[in-house]
Amino acid sequence: MDSAWRNKVKICSIDWTDENTYPRENEQIVTYDYIIGSDLVYDKEIVPSLVHIINLTLKTNGIFLYVCRKNRDGHYFVIPFLNLSQDLYEAKFSEFSDASNFVMMRCQKY
């Protein structure tokens, strides 16, 4: 990561159902100006937990950007890019070339 961005960008691995895993500083849950997510929901039962963490960690007037496929079937690959040749990548992920298959949502907290 570029050193100019090192203190401005944070990547987190969080269990949405466990507030003990939420990012904290001085024992307070950290809030952010922007949160970016992609393909976060594979089971509708987890949506309330996602809404909860976004609500807790997004600053007032903060923006949550989310990208997902339209009409997804729930199937996904685990570590899909690992050891793929360019030809195999294009065969497996050719749908990425058609932007109309994706939805981007922009949500702002008031």
PDB file of C-alpha atoms in Angstrom:
ATOM      1  CA  MET A   1       0.000   0.000   0.000  1.00  0.00           C
ATOM      2  CA  ASP A   2       1.231   3.508  -0.854  1.00  0.00           C
ATOM      3  CA  SER A   3       2.625   5.123   2.306  1.00  0.00           C
ATOM      4  CA  ALA A   4       0.445   8.233   1.776  1.00  0.00           C
ATOM      5  CA  TRP A   5      -2.662   6.038   2.225  1.00  0.00           C
ATOM      6  CA  ARG A   6      -1.353   3.773   4.989  1.00  0.00           C
ATOM      7  CA  ASN A   7      -3.042   5.748   7.805  1.00  0.00           C
ATOM      8  CA  LYS A   8      -6.162   6.595   5.777  1.00  0.00           C
ATOM      9  CA  VAL A   9      -7.346   3.150   4.657  1.00  0.00           C
ATOM     10  CA  LYS A  10      -8.263   0.251   6.918  1.00  0.00           C
ATOM     11  CA  ILE A  11      -9.182  -3.255   5.835  1.00  0.00           C
ATOM     12  CA  CYS A  12     -11.055  -5.274   8.442  1.00  0.00           C
ATOM     13  CA  SER A  13     -12.157  -8.864   8.868  1.00  0.00           C
ATOM     14  CA  ILE A  14     -15.204  -8.736  11.110  1.00  0.00           C
ATOM     15  CA  ASP A  15     -17.814 -11.169  12.406  1.00  0.00           C
ATOM     16  CA  TRP A  16     -20.968  -9.077  11.976  1.00  0.00           C
ATOM     17  CA  THR A  17     -22.731 -11.052  14.691  1.00  0.00           C
ATOM     18  CA  ASP A  18     -20.012 -10.424  17.295  1.00  0.00           C
ATOM     19  CA  GLU A  19     -19.445  -6.817  18.414  1.00  0.00           C
ATOM     20  CA  ASN A  20     -16.207  -7.966  20.100  1.00  0.00           C
ATOM     21  CA  THR A  21     -14.683  -8.207  16.598  1.00  0.00           C
ATOM     22  CA  TYR A  22     -15.700  -4.679  15.560  1.00  0.00           C
ATOM     23  CA  PRO A  23     -12.726  -2.296  15.112  1.00  0.00           C
ATOM     24  CA  ARG A  24     -12.043  -0.263  18.244  1.00  0.00           C
ATOM     25  CA  GLU A  25      -9.798   2.548  19.402  1.00  0.00           C
ATOM     26  CA  ASN A  26      -9.658   3.448  23.096  1.00  0.00           C
ATOM     27  CA  GLU A  27     -12.419   0.872  23.696  1.00  0.00           C
ATOM     28  CA  GLN A  28     -14.835   2.761  21.386  1.00  0.00           C
ATOM     29  CA  ILE A  29     -16.155   1.294  18.138  1.00  0.00           C
ATOM     30  CA  VAL A  30     -14.397   3.094  15.275  1.00  0.00           C
ATOM     31  CA  THR A  31     -16.584   4.997  12.807  1.00  0.00           C
ATOM     32  CA  TYR A  32     -15.751   5.667   9.173  1.00  0.00           C
ATOM     33  CA  ASP A  33     -16.536   8.244   6.491  1.00  0.00           C
ATOM     34  CA  TYR A  34     -16.754   5.513   3.830  1.00  0.00           C
ATOM     35  CA  ILE A  35     -17.352   1.780   3.967  1.00  0.00           C
ATOM     36  CA  ILE A  36     -16.983  -0.269   0.778  1.00  0.00           C
ATOM     37  CA  GLY A  37     -18.327  -3.788   0.367  1.00  0.00           C
ATOM     38  CA  SER A  38     -18.771  -6.293  -2.424  1.00  0.00           C
ATOM     39  CA  ASP A  39     -20.734  -9.557  -2.485  1.00  0.00           C
ATOM     40  CA  LEU A  40     -21.327  -9.460   1.267  1.00  0.00           C
ATOM     41  CA  VAL A  41     -24.651 -11.287   1.490  1.00  0.00           C
ATOM     42  CA  TYR A  42     -25.122 -14.952   0.584  1.00  0.00           C
ATOM     43  CA  ASP A  43     -27.946 -15.618   3.062  1.00  0.00           C
ATOM     44  CA  LYS A  44     -30.821 -13.210   3.715  1.00  0.00           C
ATOM     45  CA  GLU A  45     -30.763 -14.157   7.417  1.00  0.00           C
ATOM     46  CA  ILE A  46     -27.479 -12.224   7.851  1.00  0.00           C
ATOM     47  CA  VAL A  47     -28.823  -8.916   6.444  1.00  0.00           C
ATOM     48  CA  PRO A  48     -29.937  -7.543   9.865  1.00  0.00           C
ATOM     49  CA  SER A  49     -26.394  -8.090  11.187  1.00  0.00           C
ATOM     50  CA  LEU A  50     -24.928  -6.227   8.198  1.00  0.00           C
ATOM     51  CA  VAL A  51     -27.341  -3.325   8.712  1.00  0.00           C
ATOM     52  CA  HIS A  52     -26.431  -3.261  12.424  1.00  0.00           C
ATOM     53  CA  ILE A  53     -22.667  -3.045  11.859  1.00  0.00           C
ATOM     54  CA  ILE A  54     -23.017  -0.432   9.099  1.00  0.00           C
ATOM     55  CA  ASN A  55     -25.228   1.648  11.383  1.00  0.00           C
ATOM     56  CA  LEU A  56     -22.686   1.425  14.235  1.00  0.00           C
ATOM     57  CA  THR A  57     -19.534   2.022  12.199  1.00  0.00           C
ATOM     58  CA  LEU A  58     -20.629   4.608   9.617  1.00  0.00           C
ATOM     59  CA  LYS A  59     -20.299   8.248  10.663  1.00  0.00           C
ATOM     60  CA  THR A  60     -23.235  10.634  10.277  1.00  0.00           C
ATOM     61  CA  ASN A  61     -23.240  11.701   6.602  1.00  0.00           C
ATOM     62  CA  GLY A  62     -20.939   8.733   5.900  1.00  0.00           C
ATOM     63  CA  ILE A  63     -21.366   6.696   2.726  1.00  0.00           C
ATOM     64  CA  PHE A  64     -21.663   2.920   2.301  1.00  0.00           C
ATOM     65  CA  LEU A  65     -20.895   1.673  -1.230  1.00  0.00           C
ATOM     66  CA  TYR A  66     -21.975  -1.860  -2.100  1.00  0.00           C
ATOM     67  CA  VAL A  67     -21.559  -3.827  -5.330  1.00  0.00           C
ATOM     68  CA  CYS A  68     -23.201  -7.158  -6.112  1.00  0.00           C
ATOM     69  CA  ARG A  69     -24.394  -9.233  -9.039  1.00  0.00           C
ATOM     70  CA  LYS A  70     -27.988  -8.978 -10.170  1.00  0.00           C
ATOM     71  CA  ASN A  71     -30.034 -12.146  -9.766  1.00  0.00           C
ATOM     72  CA  ARG A  72     -27.278 -14.048  -8.021  1.00  0.00           C
ATOM     73  CA  ASP A  73     -27.897 -17.703  -7.286  1.00  0.00           C
ATOM     74  CA  GLY A  74     -25.842 -17.809  -4.087  1.00  0.00           C
ATOM     75  CA  HIS A  75     -23.024 -19.828  -5.670  1.00  0.00           C
ATOM     76  CA  TYR A  76     -19.537 -18.447  -5.280  1.00  0.00           C
ATOM     77  CA  PHE A  77     -15.943 -19.592  -5.412  1.00  0.00           C
ATOM     78  CA  VAL A  78     -13.580 -19.789  -2.453  1.00  0.00           C
ATOM     79  CA  ILE A  79     -10.363 -17.875  -3.276  1.00  0.00           C
ATOM     80  CA  PRO A  80     -11.296 -17.824  -6.975  1.00  0.00           C
ATOM     81  CA  PHE A  81      -8.196 -16.033  -8.250  1.00  0.00           C
ATOM     82  CA  LEU A  82      -5.635 -18.370  -6.706  1.00  0.00           C
ATOM     83  CA  ASN A  83      -3.335 -19.855  -9.364  1.00  0.00           C
ATOM     84  CA  LEU A  84      -5.556 -19.012 -12.340  1.00  0.00           C
ATOM     85  CA  SER A  85      -4.013 -18.525 -15.752  1.00  0.00           C
ATOM     86  CA  GLN A  86      -5.332 -15.547 -17.757  1.00  0.00           C
ATOM     87  CA  ASP A  87      -7.305 -17.875 -20.077  1.00  0.00           C
ATOM     88  CA  LEU A  88      -8.901 -19.686 -17.159  1.00  0.00           C
ATOM     89  CA  TYR A  89      -9.670 -16.363 -15.447  1.00  0.00           C
ATOM     90  CA  GLU A  90     -11.458 -15.121 -18.576  1.00  0.00           C
ATOM     91  CA  ALA A  91     -13.414 -18.387 -18.862  1.00  0.00           C
ATOM     92  CA  LYS A  92     -14.584 -18.332 -15.236  1.00  0.00           C
ATOM     93  CA  PHE A  93     -15.113 -14.594 -14.797  1.00  0.00           C
ATOM     94  CA  SER A  94     -16.244 -13.402 -18.214  1.00  0.00           C
ATOM     95  CA  GLU A  95     -19.439 -11.963 -16.662  1.00  0.00           C
ATOM     96  CA  PHE A  96     -17.328  -9.190 -15.126  1.00  0.00           C
ATOM     97  CA  SER A  97     -16.967  -7.677 -18.594  1.00  0.00           C
ATOM     98  CA  ASP A  98     -20.725  -6.995 -18.695  1.00  0.00           C
ATOM     99  CA  ALA A  99     -21.331  -4.195 -16.199  1.00  0.00           C
ATOM    100  CA  SER A 100     -25.095  -4.511 -16.680  1.00  0.00           C
ATOM    101  CA  ASN A 101     -24.982  -7.702 -14.582  1.00  0.00           C
ATOM    102  CA  PHE A 102     -23.986  -5.724 -11.490  1.00  0.00           C
ATOM    103  CA  VAL A 103     -25.661  -3.286  -9.143  1.00  0.00           C
ATOM    104  CA  MET A 104     -23.880  -0.586  -7.164  1.00  0.00           C
ATOM    105  CA  MET A 105     -25.705   0.924  -4.224  1.00  0.00           C
ATOM    106  CA  ARG A 106     -24.737   4.168  -2.522  1.00  0.00           C
ATOM    107  CA  CYS A 107     -26.256   4.636   0.933  1.00  0.00           C
ATOM    108  CA  GLN A 108     -25.728   7.711   3.090  1.00  0.00           C
ATOM    109  CA  LYS A 109     -26.317   7.813   6.844  1.00  0.00           C
ATOM    110  CA  TYR A 110     -28.236  10.820   8.167  1.00  0.00           C
TER     111      TYR A 110
END
